[in-house]
Amino acid sequence: MDSCDLGELTQHINNKISCIRKMIELRTVVNDPHKRSILQKVAQDVLTINMLLDQFEKHLAQQKEMLKTLKEVEESFKEDVKEAEHLSQNIPPHMPRKTSVTASVTEVKSEKDPDTRPVPEQEPVRKPSKCVIKEMEFVTLAEFESIPQYMKGRMTYDQLNGVIEEINKAVTSKYKILHQPLKSMSNASRKLYQRFKDEETKGTKGLFFIVDTDIREFTSMNVGKRFMSMLNVLRHCQRLRELRGGGVTRYVLL
């Protein structure tokens, strides 16, 4: 037999003997009324400690569950932070607008010095006239993605909204002239004003529209096939419609 095995066997026998001695001592203690009361008190304390341990284990399980929930919230928060950082780094140059832009058109004073002109006393003081010029809303990314591929071709989101920006520029320039007093206009503005009026019809009353000539006049865009394909997409997105008559195509803002 190995010395190691013999040592383990000796230790095991000694442990058994120690347990037997403790049992004999406890049996002797039980027979003593005074010591029995002490043992009962110890037993009661042990029960109390066991109850406290049970409560501690229950509380520990609740804390573990809360920690798990907090970790899930932390992961969700990290994802939100990543999305927010991505959005802040990829803000589109053209943000959709849901309200029309109000443009104030103020009457232009005469080139003559007002102090040198006689002003009738009965003439009321005129207030600056204001008008609301409608602008086309930018196309949202969701709208752009819903456009059929055959219609978009190689057109990009930024290019489409860039055309909208140019159209709005032409509309604003045109209707600022239309709302300007005739007396304050230059010869060039008067010619444009007359053309604008000639292009109006009963069907365009109260509407905002432009024509190809306005695009050439107020923007740097080329009215070609690519521009026409852009207009087809804008019609699909319900940003404008066409009114034809008298050999002129009018692009009416919706």
Coordinates of N, CA and C in Angstrom, one line a residue:
M1 N 0.8 -1.2 0.0 CA 0.0 0.0 0.0 C 0.9 1.2 0.0
D2 N 0.5 2.2 -0.7 CA 1.3 3.5 -0.8 C 1.2 4.2 0.5
S3 N 2.3 5.0 0.8 CA 2.3 5.8 2.0 C 1.2 6.9 1.9
C4 N 0.9 7.4 0.7 CA -0.1 8.4 0.5 C -1.5 7.9 0.8
D5 N -1.8 6.7 0.3 CA -3.0 6.0 0.6 C -3.2 5.8 2.1
L6 N -2.1 5.4 2.7 CA -2.2 5.1 4.1 C -2.5 6.3 4.9
G7 N -1.9 7.5 4.5 CA -2.1 8.7 5.2 C -3.5 9.2 5.0
E8 N -4.1 9.0 3.8 CA -5.5 9.4 3.6 C -6.4 8.6 4.4
L9 N -6.1 7.3 4.5 CA -7.0 6.4 5.3 C -6.9 6.7 6.8
T10 N -5.7 7.1 7.2 CA -5.5 7.5 8.7 C -6.3 8.7 9.0
Q11 N -6.3 9.7 8.0 CA -7.0 11.0 8.2 C -8.5 10.7 8.2
H12 N -9.0 9.8 7.3 CA -10.4 9.5 7.3 C -10.9 8.9 8.6
I13 N -10.1 7.9 9.1 CA -10.4 7.3 10.4 C -10.4 8.3 11.5
N14 N -9.5 9.2 11.5 CA -9.4 10.2 12.6 C -10.6 11.1 12.5
N15 N -11.1 11.5 11.3 CA -12.3 12.3 11.2 C -13.5 11.6 11.7
K16 N -13.6 10.3 11.4 CA -14.7 9.6 11.9 C -14.7 9.5 13.5
I17 N -13.6 9.3 14.0 CA -13.4 9.2 15.5 C -13.8 10.6 16.1
S18 N -13.4 11.7 15.4 CA -13.7 13.0 15.9 C -15.2 13.3 15.9
C19 N -15.9 12.8 14.8 CA -17.3 13.0 14.7 C -18.0 12.2 15.8
I20 N -17.6 11.0 16.1 CA -18.2 10.1 17.1 C -18.0 10.8 18.5
R21 N -16.8 11.4 18.7 CA -16.6 12.0 20.0 C -17.5 13.2 20.2
K22 N -17.7 14.0 19.1 CA -18.6 15.2 19.2 C -20.1 14.7 19.4
M23 N -20.5 13.6 18.8 CA -21.8 13.1 19.0 C -22.0 12.7 20.5
I24 N -21.0 12.0 21.0 CA -21.1 11.5 22.4 C -21.2 12.7 23.4
E25 N -20.3 13.8 23.0 CA -20.4 15.0 23.9 C -21.7 15.7 23.8
L26 N -22.3 15.8 22.6 CA -23.6 16.4 22.4 C -24.7 15.6 23.1
R27 N -24.5 14.3 23.1 CA -25.5 13.4 23.8 C -25.5 13.7 25.3
T28 N -24.3 13.9 25.8 CA -24.1 14.2 27.2 C -24.7 15.5 27.6
V29 N -24.5 16.5 26.6 CA -25.0 17.9 26.8 C -26.5 17.9 26.8
V30 N -27.2 17.1 26.0 CA -28.6 17.0 25.9 C -29.2 16.6 27.2
N31 N -28.6 15.7 27.9 CA -29.1 15.3 29.2 C -29.0 16.3 30.3
D32 N -28.3 17.4 30.0 CA -28.2 18.5 31.0 C -29.2 19.5 30.6
P33 N -30.2 19.8 31.6 CA -31.3 20.7 31.3 C -30.8 22.1 30.9
H34 N -29.8 22.6 31.6 CA -29.2 24.0 31.4 C -28.6 24.1 30.0
K35 N -27.8 23.1 29.6 CA -27.1 23.1 28.3 C -28.1 22.8 27.2
R36 N -29.2 22.1 27.5 CA -30.2 21.8 26.5 C -30.9 23.1 26.1
S37 N -31.2 24.0 27.0 CA -31.8 25.3 26.7 C -30.9 26.2 25.8
I38 N -29.5 26.0 26.1 CA -28.6 26.7 25.2 C -28.6 26.2 23.8
L39 N -28.7 24.9 23.7 CA -28.7 24.2 22.4 C -30.0 24.6 21.6
Q40 N -31.1 24.7 22.3 CA -32.3 25.1 21.7 C -32.2 26.5 21.1
K41 N -31.6 27.4 21.9 CA -31.4 28.8 21.5 C -30.5 28.8 20.3
V42 N -29.4 28.0 20.3 CA -28.5 28.0 19.1 C -29.3 27.5 17.9
A43 N -30.2 26.4 18.1 CA -30.9 25.9 17.0 C -31.9 27.0 16.4
Q44 N -32.5 27.8 17.3 CA -33.4 28.8 16.9 C -32.6 29.9 16.1
D45 N -31.4 30.2 16.5 CA -30.5 31.2 15.8 C -30.1 30.6 14.4
V46 N -29.9 29.3 14.4 CA -29.5 28.7 13.1 C -30.7 28.8 12.1
L47 N -31.9 28.6 12.6 CA -33.1 28.7 11.8 C -33.3 30.1 11.3
T48 N -33.0 31.1 12.2 CA -33.1 32.5 11.8 C -32.1 32.8 10.7
I49 N -30.9 32.3 10.9 CA -29.8 32.5 9.9 C -30.2 31.9 8.6
N50 N -30.8 30.7 8.6 CA -31.2 30.1 7.4 C -32.3 30.9 6.6
M51 N -33.2 31.5 7.4 CA -34.3 32.3 6.8 C -33.6 33.6 6.1
L52 N -32.7 34.2 6.9 CA -32.0 35.3 6.3 C -31.2 35.0 5.1
L53 N -30.6 33.8 5.1 CA -29.9 33.3 3.9 C -30.8 33.1 2.7
D54 N -32.0 32.6 3.0 CA -33.0 32.4 1.9 C -33.4 33.8 1.3
Q55 N -33.6 34.8 2.2 CA -34.0 36.1 1.7 C -32.9 36.7 1.0
F56 N -31.6 36.5 1.4 CA -30.5 37.0 0.7 C -30.3 36.4 -0.7
E57 N -30.5 35.1 -0.8 CA -30.5 34.5 -2.1 C -31.6 35.0 -3.0
K58 N -32.8 35.2 -2.5 CA -33.9 35.7 -3.3 C -33.5 37.1 -3.8
H59 N -33.0 38.0 -2.8 CA -32.6 39.4 -3.2 C -31.5 39.3 -4.2
L60 N -30.6 38.4 -4.1 CA -29.5 38.3 -5.0 C -30.0 37.9 -6.4
A61 N -31.0 37.0 -6.5 CA -31.5 36.6 -7.8 C -32.2 37.8 -8.4
Q62 N -32.9 38.6 -7.6 CA -33.5 39.8 -8.2 C -32.5 40.8 -8.7
Q63 N -31.4 41.0 -8.0 CA -30.4 41.9 -8.4 C -29.7 41.4 -9.7
K64 N -29.5 40.1 -9.8 CA -29.0 39.5 -11.1 C -29.9 39.8 -12.2
E65 N -31.2 39.6 -12.0 CA -32.2 39.9 -13.1 C -32.2 41.4 -13.5
M66 N -32.1 42.2 -12.5 CA -32.0 43.7 -12.7 C -30.7 44.0 -13.5
L67 N -29.6 43.4 -13.1 CA -28.4 43.6 -13.8 C -28.5 43.2 -15.3
K68 N -29.1 42.1 -15.5 CA -29.3 41.6 -16.9 C -30.1 42.6 -17.7
T69 N -31.2 43.1 -17.1 CA -32.1 44.1 -17.8 C -31.3 45.4 -18.1
L70 N -30.4 45.8 -17.1 CA -29.6 47.0 -17.3 C -28.6 46.9 -18.4
K71 N -28.1 45.6 -18.5 CA -27.1 45.4 -19.6 C -27.8 45.5 -21.0
E72 N -29.1 44.9 -21.0 CA -29.8 45.0 -22.3 C -30.1 46.5 -22.6
V73 N -30.5 47.3 -21.6 CA -30.7 48.7 -21.8 C -29.5 49.4 -22.3
E74 N -28.3 49.0 -21.7 CA -27.1 49.6 -22.1 C -26.7 49.3 -23.6
E75 N -27.0 48.1 -24.0 CA -26.7 47.7 -25.4 C -27.7 48.4 -26.3
S76 N -28.9 48.6 -25.9 CA -29.9 49.4 -26.7 C -29.5 50.8 -26.8
F77 N -29.0 51.4 -25.7 CA -28.5 52.8 -25.7 C -27.3 52.9 -26.6
K78 N -26.4 52.0 -26.6 CA -25.2 52.0 -27.5 C -25.6 52.0 -28.9
E79 N -26.7 51.2 -29.3 CA -27.1 51.2 -30.6 C -27.8 52.5 -31.0
D80 N -28.5 53.1 -30.1 CA -29.1 54.4 -30.3 C -28.0 55.5 -30.6
V81 N -26.9 55.4 -29.8 CA -25.8 56.4 -29.9 C -25.2 56.2 -31.3
K82 N -25.0 55.0 -31.7 CA -24.4 54.7 -33.0 C -25.3 55.3 -34.2
E83 N -26.6 55.1 -34.0 CA -27.5 55.6 -35.0 C -27.5 57.1 -35.1
A84 N -27.5 57.7 -33.8 CA -27.5 59.2 -33.8 C -26.2 59.7 -34.4
E85 N -25.1 59.1 -34.1 CA -23.8 59.5 -34.7 C -23.8 59.4 -36.3
H86 N -24.4 58.3 -36.7 CA -24.6 58.1 -38.2 C -25.4 59.1 -38.8
L87 N -26.6 59.5 -38.1 CA -27.5 60.5 -38.6 C -26.8 61.9 -38.7
S88 N -26.0 62.2 -37.6 CA -25.4 63.5 -37.5 C -24.3 63.6 -38.6
Q89 N -23.7 62.5 -39.0 CA -22.6 62.5 -40.0 C -23.2 62.4 -41.4
N90 N -24.5 62.1 -41.6 CA -25.1 61.9 -42.9 C -26.4 62.7 -43.0
I91 N -26.4 64.0 -42.6 CA -27.5 64.8 -42.8 C -27.7 65.2 -44.2
P92 N -28.9 64.9 -44.8 CA -29.1 65.2 -46.2 C -29.1 66.7 -46.4
P93 N -28.5 67.1 -47.6 CA -28.4 68.6 -47.8 C -29.8 69.2 -48.0
H94 N -30.8 68.4 -48.4 CA -32.2 69.0 -48.6 C -33.1 68.4 -47.6
M95 N -33.5 69.1 -46.6 CA -34.5 68.6 -45.6 C -35.9 68.9 -46.1
P96 N -36.8 67.9 -46.0 CA -38.2 68.1 -46.4 C -38.8 69.2 -45.5
R97 N -39.7 70.0 -46.2 CA -40.4 71.0 -45.5 C -41.9 70.8 -45.7
K98 N -42.7 71.1 -44.7 CA -44.1 70.9 -44.8 C -44.9 72.2 -44.8
T99 N -44.2 73.3 -44.8 CA -44.9 74.6 -44.8 C -44.4 75.4 -46.0
S100 N -45.2 76.3 -46.5 CA -44.8 77.2 -47.6 C -43.9 78.3 -47.0
V101 N -43.1 78.8 -47.8 CA -42.2 79.9 -47.4 C -42.9 81.2 -47.7
T102 N -42.9 82.1 -46.8 CA -43.5 83.4 -46.9 C -42.5 84.4 -47.4
A103 N -42.7 85.0 -48.5 CA -41.7 86.0 -49.0 C -42.4 87.3 -49.0
S104 N -41.8 88.3 -48.4 CA -42.3 89.6 -48.3 C -41.8 90.4 -49.5
V105 N -42.7 91.0 -50.2 CA -42.4 91.9 -51.3 C -42.7 93.3 -50.9
T106 N -41.8 94.2 -50.8 CA -42.0 95.6 -50.4 C -42.0 96.5 -51.6
E107 N -42.9 97.4 -51.6 CA -42.9 98.3 -52.8 C -41.6 99.1 -52.9
V108 N -41.1 99.2 -54.1 CA -39.9 99.9 -54.3 C -40.2 101.4 -54.5
K109 N -39.4 102.3 -53.9 CA -39.6 103.7 -54.0 C -39.2 104.2 -55.4
S110 N -39.7 105.3 -55.8 CA -39.3 105.9 -57.1 C -37.9 106.3 -57.1
E111 N -37.3 106.3 -58.2 CA -35.9 106.7 -58.3 C -35.7 108.2 -58.0
K112 N -36.8 108.9 -58.1 CA -36.7 110.4 -57.8 C -36.6 110.6 -56.3
D113 N -36.0 111.7 -55.9 CA -35.9 112.0 -54.5 C -37.3 112.3 -54.0
P114 N -37.8 111.6 -53.0 CA -39.2 111.9 -52.5 C -39.3 113.2 -51.9
D115 N -38.2 113.8 -51.5 CA -38.3 115.2 -50.9 C -38.6 116.2 -51.9
T116 N -38.3 116.0 -53.2 CA -38.5 117.0 -54.3 C -39.8 116.9 -54.9
R117 N -40.6 115.8 -54.6 CA -41.9 115.7 -55.1 C -43.0 116.2 -54.2
P118 N -44.0 116.9 -54.7 CA -45.1 117.3 -53.9 C -46.0 116.1 -53.5
V119 N -46.3 115.9 -52.3 CA -47.1 114.8 -51.8 C -48.5 115.4 -51.4
P120 N -49.5 115.0 -52.1 CA -50.9 115.4 -51.7 C -51.2 115.1 -50.3
E121 N -51.8 116.0 -49.6 CA -52.1 115.8 -48.2 C -53.2 114.7 -48.0
Q122 N -54.1 114.6 -49.0 CA -55.2 113.6 -48.8 C -54.7 112.2 -49.1
E123 N -53.5 112.0 -49.7 CA -53.1 110.6 -50.1 C -52.7 109.8 -48.9
P124 N -53.4 108.7 -48.7 CA -53.0 107.8 -47.5 C -51.7 107.2 -47.6
V125 N -51.1 106.9 -46.5 CA -49.8 106.3 -46.5 C -49.9 104.8 -46.8
R126 N -49.2 104.3 -47.8 CA -49.3 102.9 -48.2 C -48.4 102.0 -47.4
K127 N -49.0 100.9 -47.0 CA -48.2 99.9 -46.2 C -47.5 99.0 -47.2
P128 N -46.4 98.4 -46.8 CA -45.7 97.4 -47.7 C -46.6 96.2 -48.0
S129 N -46.8 95.9 -49.2 CA -47.6 94.7 -49.5 C -46.9 93.4 -49.3
K130 N -47.6 92.4 -48.8 CA -46.9 91.1 -48.6 C -47.7 90.0 -49.4
C131 N -46.9 89.1 -49.8 CA -47.6 87.9 -50.5 C -46.9 86.7 -50.1
V132 N -47.6 85.6 -50.2 CA -47.1 84.3 -49.9 C -46.7 83.5 -51.2
I133 N -45.5 83.2 -51.3 CA -45.1 82.5 -52.6 C -44.9 81.0 -52.2
K134 N -45.7 80.2 -52.9 CA -45.6 78.8 -52.7 C -44.3 78.2 -53.2
E135 N -43.8 77.2 -52.4 CA -42.6 76.5 -52.8 C -42.9 75.0 -52.8
M136 N -42.2 74.3 -53.7 CA -42.3 72.8 -53.8 C -41.6 72.2 -52.6
E137 N -42.3 71.2 -52.0 CA -41.6 70.5 -50.9 C -40.6 69.5 -51.4
F138 N -39.5 69.4 -50.7 CA -38.5 68.4 -51.1 C -39.0 67.0 -50.9
V139 N -38.5 66.1 -51.7 CA -38.8 64.7 -51.7 C -38.1 64.0 -50.6
T140 N -38.9 63.2 -49.8 CA -38.2 62.5 -48.7 C -37.5 61.3 -49.2
L141 N -36.6 60.7 -48.3 CA -35.9 59.5 -48.8 C -36.8 58.3 -49.0
A142 N -37.8 58.2 -48.1 CA -38.8 57.1 -48.3 C -39.5 57.2 -49.6
E143 N -39.9 58.5 -50.0 CA -40.6 58.7 -51.3 C -39.6 58.3 -52.4
F144 N -38.4 58.7 -52.3 CA -37.4 58.5 -53.4 C -37.2 57.0 -53.6
E145 N -37.1 56.2 -52.5 CA -36.9 54.8 -52.6 C -38.1 54.1 -53.2
S146 N -39.3 54.7 -53.0 CA -40.5 54.0 -53.6 C -40.7 54.3 -55.1
I147 N -39.9 55.2 -55.7 CA -40.1 55.5 -57.1 C -39.6 54.3 -57.9
P148 N -40.3 53.8 -58.9 CA -39.9 52.7 -59.7 C -38.5 52.9 -60.3
Q149 N -37.7 51.9 -60.4 CA -36.3 52.0 -60.8 C -36.2 52.5 -62.3
Y150 N -37.2 52.0 -63.1 CA -37.1 52.4 -64.5 C -37.4 53.9 -64.7
M151 N -38.0 54.5 -63.7 CA -38.3 55.9 -63.8 C -37.1 56.7 -63.3
K152 N -36.5 56.2 -62.3 CA -35.3 56.9 -61.7 C -34.1 56.8 -62.5
G153 N -33.8 55.6 -63.1 CA -32.6 55.4 -63.8 C -31.4 55.6 -62.9
R154 N -30.4 56.4 -63.3 CA -29.3 56.7 -62.5 C -29.4 58.0 -61.7
M155 N -30.6 58.5 -61.6 CA -30.9 59.7 -60.8 C -30.6 59.4 -59.3
T156 N -30.0 60.4 -58.6 CA -29.8 60.3 -57.2 C -30.8 61.1 -56.4
Y157 N -30.8 60.9 -55.1 CA -31.7 61.6 -54.2 C -31.4 63.1 -54.2
D158 N -30.1 63.4 -54.1 CA -29.6 64.8 -54.0 C -29.9 65.5 -55.3
Q159 N -29.7 64.8 -56.5 CA -30.0 65.5 -57.8 C -31.4 65.9 -57.9
L160 N -32.3 65.0 -57.5 CA -33.8 65.3 -57.6 C -34.1 66.5 -56.7
N161 N -33.7 66.5 -55.5 CA -34.0 67.6 -54.6 C -33.2 68.9 -55.1
G162 N -32.1 68.7 -55.8 CA -31.4 69.9 -56.3 C -32.3 70.6 -57.4
V163 N -33.0 69.8 -58.2 CA -33.9 70.3 -59.2 C -35.1 71.0 -58.5
I164 N -35.6 70.5 -57.4 CA -36.6 71.1 -56.7 C -36.2 72.5 -56.2
E165 N -35.0 72.6 -55.7 CA -34.4 73.8 -55.2 C -34.3 74.9 -56.3
E166 N -33.9 74.4 -57.5 CA -33.8 75.3 -58.7 C -35.2 75.8 -59.1
I167 N -36.2 74.9 -59.1 CA -37.6 75.3 -59.5 C -38.1 76.3 -58.5
N168 N -37.9 76.0 -57.2 CA -38.3 77.0 -56.2 C -37.7 78.4 -56.4
K169 N -36.4 78.4 -56.8 CA -35.7 79.6 -57.1 C -36.4 80.4 -58.2
A170 N -36.8 79.6 -59.3 CA -37.5 80.3 -60.4 C -38.9 80.8 -60.0
V171 N -39.6 80.0 -59.2 CA -40.9 80.4 -58.8 C -40.9 81.7 -58.0
T172 N -39.9 81.7 -57.0 CA -39.8 82.9 -56.2 C -39.4 84.1 -57.0
S173 N -38.5 84.0 -57.9 CA -38.1 85.1 -58.7 C -39.2 85.6 -59.6
K174 N -40.0 84.7 -60.1 CA -41.1 85.1 -61.0 C -42.2 85.9 -60.2
Y175 N -42.6 85.3 -59.1 CA -43.7 85.9 -58.4 C -43.3 87.1 -57.5
K176 N -42.0 87.3 -57.3 CA -41.6 88.6 -56.7 C -41.8 89.7 -57.7
I177 N -41.6 89.4 -59.0 CA -41.8 90.4 -60.0 C -43.3 90.7 -60.2
L178 N -44.1 89.6 -60.2 CA -45.5 89.8 -60.3 C -46.2 90.6 -59.2
H179 N -45.6 90.5 -58.0 CA -46.1 91.3 -56.9 C -45.5 92.6 -56.7
Q180 N -44.6 93.0 -57.6 CA -43.9 94.3 -57.5 C -44.8 95.4 -58.2
P181 N -44.8 96.6 -57.6 CA -45.6 97.6 -58.3 C -45.0 98.0 -59.6
L182 N -45.8 98.2 -60.6 CA -45.4 98.5 -62.0 C -44.5 99.7 -62.0
K183 N -44.8 100.7 -61.2 CA -44.0 102.0 -61.3 C -42.6 101.8 -60.9
S184 N -42.3 100.8 -60.1 CA -41.0 100.6 -59.6 C -40.1 99.6 -60.5
M185 N -40.7 99.1 -61.5 CA -40.1 98.1 -62.4 C -39.1 98.8 -63.4
S186 N -38.1 98.1 -63.7 CA -37.2 98.5 -64.8 C -37.9 97.9 -66.1
N187 N -37.3 98.3 -67.2 CA -37.8 97.9 -68.5 C -37.8 96.4 -68.7
A188 N -36.7 95.8 -68.2 CA -36.5 94.3 -68.3 C -37.6 93.6 -67.5
S189 N -37.8 94.2 -66.2 CA -38.9 93.6 -65.4 C -40.2 93.7 -66.0
R190 N -40.5 94.9 -66.6 CA -41.8 95.1 -67.2 C -42.1 94.1 -68.4
K191 N -41.0 93.8 -69.1 CA -41.2 92.8 -70.2 C -41.5 91.4 -69.6
L192 N -40.8 91.1 -68.6 CA -41.0 89.8 -67.9 C -42.4 89.7 -67.3
Y193 N -42.8 90.8 -66.7 CA -44.2 90.9 -66.1 C -45.2 90.7 -67.2
Q194 N -45.1 91.3 -68.3 CA -46.0 91.2 -69.4 C -46.1 89.7 -69.9
R195 N -44.9 89.1 -70.0 CA -44.9 87.7 -70.5 C -45.6 86.8 -69.5
F196 N -45.3 87.0 -68.2 CA -46.0 86.2 -67.1 C -47.5 86.4 -67.3
K197 N -48.0 87.6 -67.5 CA -49.4 87.8 -67.6 C -50.0 87.1 -68.8
D198 N -49.2 87.2 -69.9 CA -49.7 86.5 -71.2 C -49.8 85.0 -71.0
E199 N -49.0 84.4 -70.2 CA -49.0 83.0 -70.0 C -50.1 82.5 -69.1
E200 N -50.7 83.4 -68.3 CA -51.8 83.0 -67.4 C -53.1 82.7 -68.2
T201 N -53.8 81.8 -67.6 CA -55.1 81.4 -68.2 C -56.2 81.3 -67.1
K202 N -57.4 81.0 -67.4 CA -58.4 80.9 -66.4 C -58.1 79.7 -65.5
G203 N -57.4 78.7 -66.1 CA -57.1 77.5 -65.3 C -56.0 77.7 -64.3
T204 N -55.2 78.7 -64.5 CA -54.0 79.0 -63.6 C -54.3 80.0 -62.5
K205 N -55.6 80.5 -62.5 CA -55.9 81.5 -61.5 C -55.7 81.0 -60.1
G206 N -55.0 81.7 -59.3 CA -54.7 81.3 -57.9 C -53.7 80.2 -57.7
L207 N -53.0 79.8 -58.9 CA -52.0 78.8 -58.8 C -50.6 79.4 -59.0
F208 N -49.6 78.6 -58.6 CA -48.2 79.0 -58.9 C -47.6 78.1 -59.9
F209 N -47.1 78.7 -61.0 CA -46.6 77.8 -62.1 C -45.4 78.5 -62.7
I210 N -44.6 77.8 -63.4 CA -43.5 78.3 -64.2 C -43.6 77.6 -65.6
V211 N -42.8 78.1 -66.5 CA -42.7 77.5 -67.8 C -41.2 77.3 -68.1
D212 N -40.9 76.7 -69.3 CA -39.5 76.4 -69.6 C -38.7 77.7 -69.7
T213 N -39.3 78.7 -70.2 CA -38.5 80.0 -70.3 C -38.1 80.5 -68.9
D214 N -39.0 80.3 -67.9 CA -38.6 80.8 -66.6 C -37.4 80.0 -66.0
I215 N -37.4 78.7 -66.3 CA -36.2 77.9 -65.9 C -34.9 78.4 -66.5
R216 N -35.0 78.8 -67.8 CA -33.8 79.3 -68.5 C -33.5 80.7 -67.9
E217 N -34.5 81.5 -67.6 CA -34.3 82.9 -67.2 C -33.7 83.0 -65.8
F218 N -34.2 82.1 -64.8 CA -33.8 82.3 -63.4 C -32.9 81.3 -62.9
T219 N -32.6 80.2 -63.6 CA -31.7 79.2 -63.1 C -30.6 78.9 -64.2
S220 N -29.7 78.0 -63.7 CA -28.6 77.6 -64.6 C -28.9 76.2 -65.2
M221 N -30.1 75.7 -65.0 CA -30.4 74.4 -65.5 C -30.6 74.4 -67.0
N222 N -30.3 73.2 -67.6 CA -30.6 73.0 -69.1 C -31.9 72.3 -69.2
V223 N -32.8 72.8 -69.9 CA -34.1 72.2 -70.2 C -34.0 71.2 -71.3
G224 N -33.5 70.0 -70.9 CA -33.3 68.9 -71.9 C -34.0 67.6 -71.5
K225 N -33.5 66.5 -72.0 CA -34.1 65.2 -71.7 C -34.0 64.9 -70.2
R226 N -32.8 65.1 -69.7 CA -32.6 64.8 -68.2 C -33.6 65.6 -67.4
F227 N -33.7 66.9 -67.7 CA -34.7 67.7 -66.9 C -36.1 67.2 -67.0
M228 N -36.5 66.8 -68.2 CA -37.8 66.2 -68.5 C -38.0 65.0 -67.7
S229 N -37.0 64.1 -67.6 CA -37.1 62.9 -66.8 C -37.3 63.2 -65.3
M230 N -36.6 64.3 -64.9 CA -36.8 64.8 -63.5 C -38.2 65.2 -63.2
L231 N -38.8 65.9 -64.2 CA -40.2 66.4 -64.1 C -41.1 65.2 -64.0
N232 N -40.9 64.1 -64.8 CA -41.7 62.9 -64.7 C -41.7 62.4 -63.3
V233 N -40.6 62.3 -62.7 CA -40.5 61.8 -61.3 C -41.2 62.7 -60.4
L234 N -41.1 64.0 -60.5 CA -41.8 65.0 -59.7 C -43.3 64.9 -59.8
R235 N -43.8 64.6 -61.0 CA -45.2 64.4 -61.2 C -45.6 63.1 -60.5
H236 N -44.8 62.1 -60.6 CA -45.0 60.8 -59.9 C -45.1 61.0 -58.4
C237 N -44.3 61.9 -57.9 CA -44.3 62.2 -56.4 C -45.3 63.3 -56.0
Q238 N -46.2 63.7 -57.0 CA -47.2 64.6 -56.8 C -46.7 66.0 -56.3
R239 N -45.6 66.4 -56.9 CA -45.1 67.7 -56.6 C -45.5 68.8 -57.6
L240 N -45.9 68.4 -58.8 CA -46.4 69.3 -59.8 C -47.3 68.6 -60.8
R241 N -47.9 69.3 -61.6 CA -48.7 68.8 -62.7 C -48.6 69.8 -63.9
E242 N -48.9 69.3 -65.1 CA -48.7 70.1 -66.3 C -50.1 70.6 -66.8
L243 N -50.1 71.9 -67.2 CA -51.2 72.4 -67.9 C -50.7 73.0 -69.3
R244 N -51.3 72.5 -70.3 CA -50.9 72.8 -71.7 C -51.9 73.7 -72.3
G245 N -51.5 74.6 -73.2 CA -52.4 75.5 -73.9 C -51.6 76.6 -74.6
G246 N -52.0 77.0 -75.8 CA -51.4 78.0 -76.5 C -49.9 77.8 -76.8
G247 N -49.6 76.5 -77.0 CA -48.2 76.1 -77.3 C -47.2 76.3 -76.1
V248 N -47.8 76.4 -74.9 CA -46.9 76.6 -73.7 C -47.3 75.5 -72.7
T249 N -46.3 74.9 -72.1 CA -46.4 73.9 -71.1 C -46.2 74.6 -69.7
R250 N -47.2 74.6 -68.9 CA -47.1 75.2 -67.5 C -46.9 74.1 -66.5
Y251 N -45.9 74.3 -65.6 CA -45.6 73.4 -64.5 C -46.2 74.0 -63.2
V252 N -47.3 73.4 -62.8 CA -48.1 74.0 -61.7 C -47.6 73.2 -60.4
L253 N -47.3 74.0 -59.4 CA -46.9 73.4 -58.1 C -48.1 72.9 -57.3
L254 N -48.0 71.7 -56.7 CA -49.1 71.2 -56.0 C -48.8 71.4 -54.5

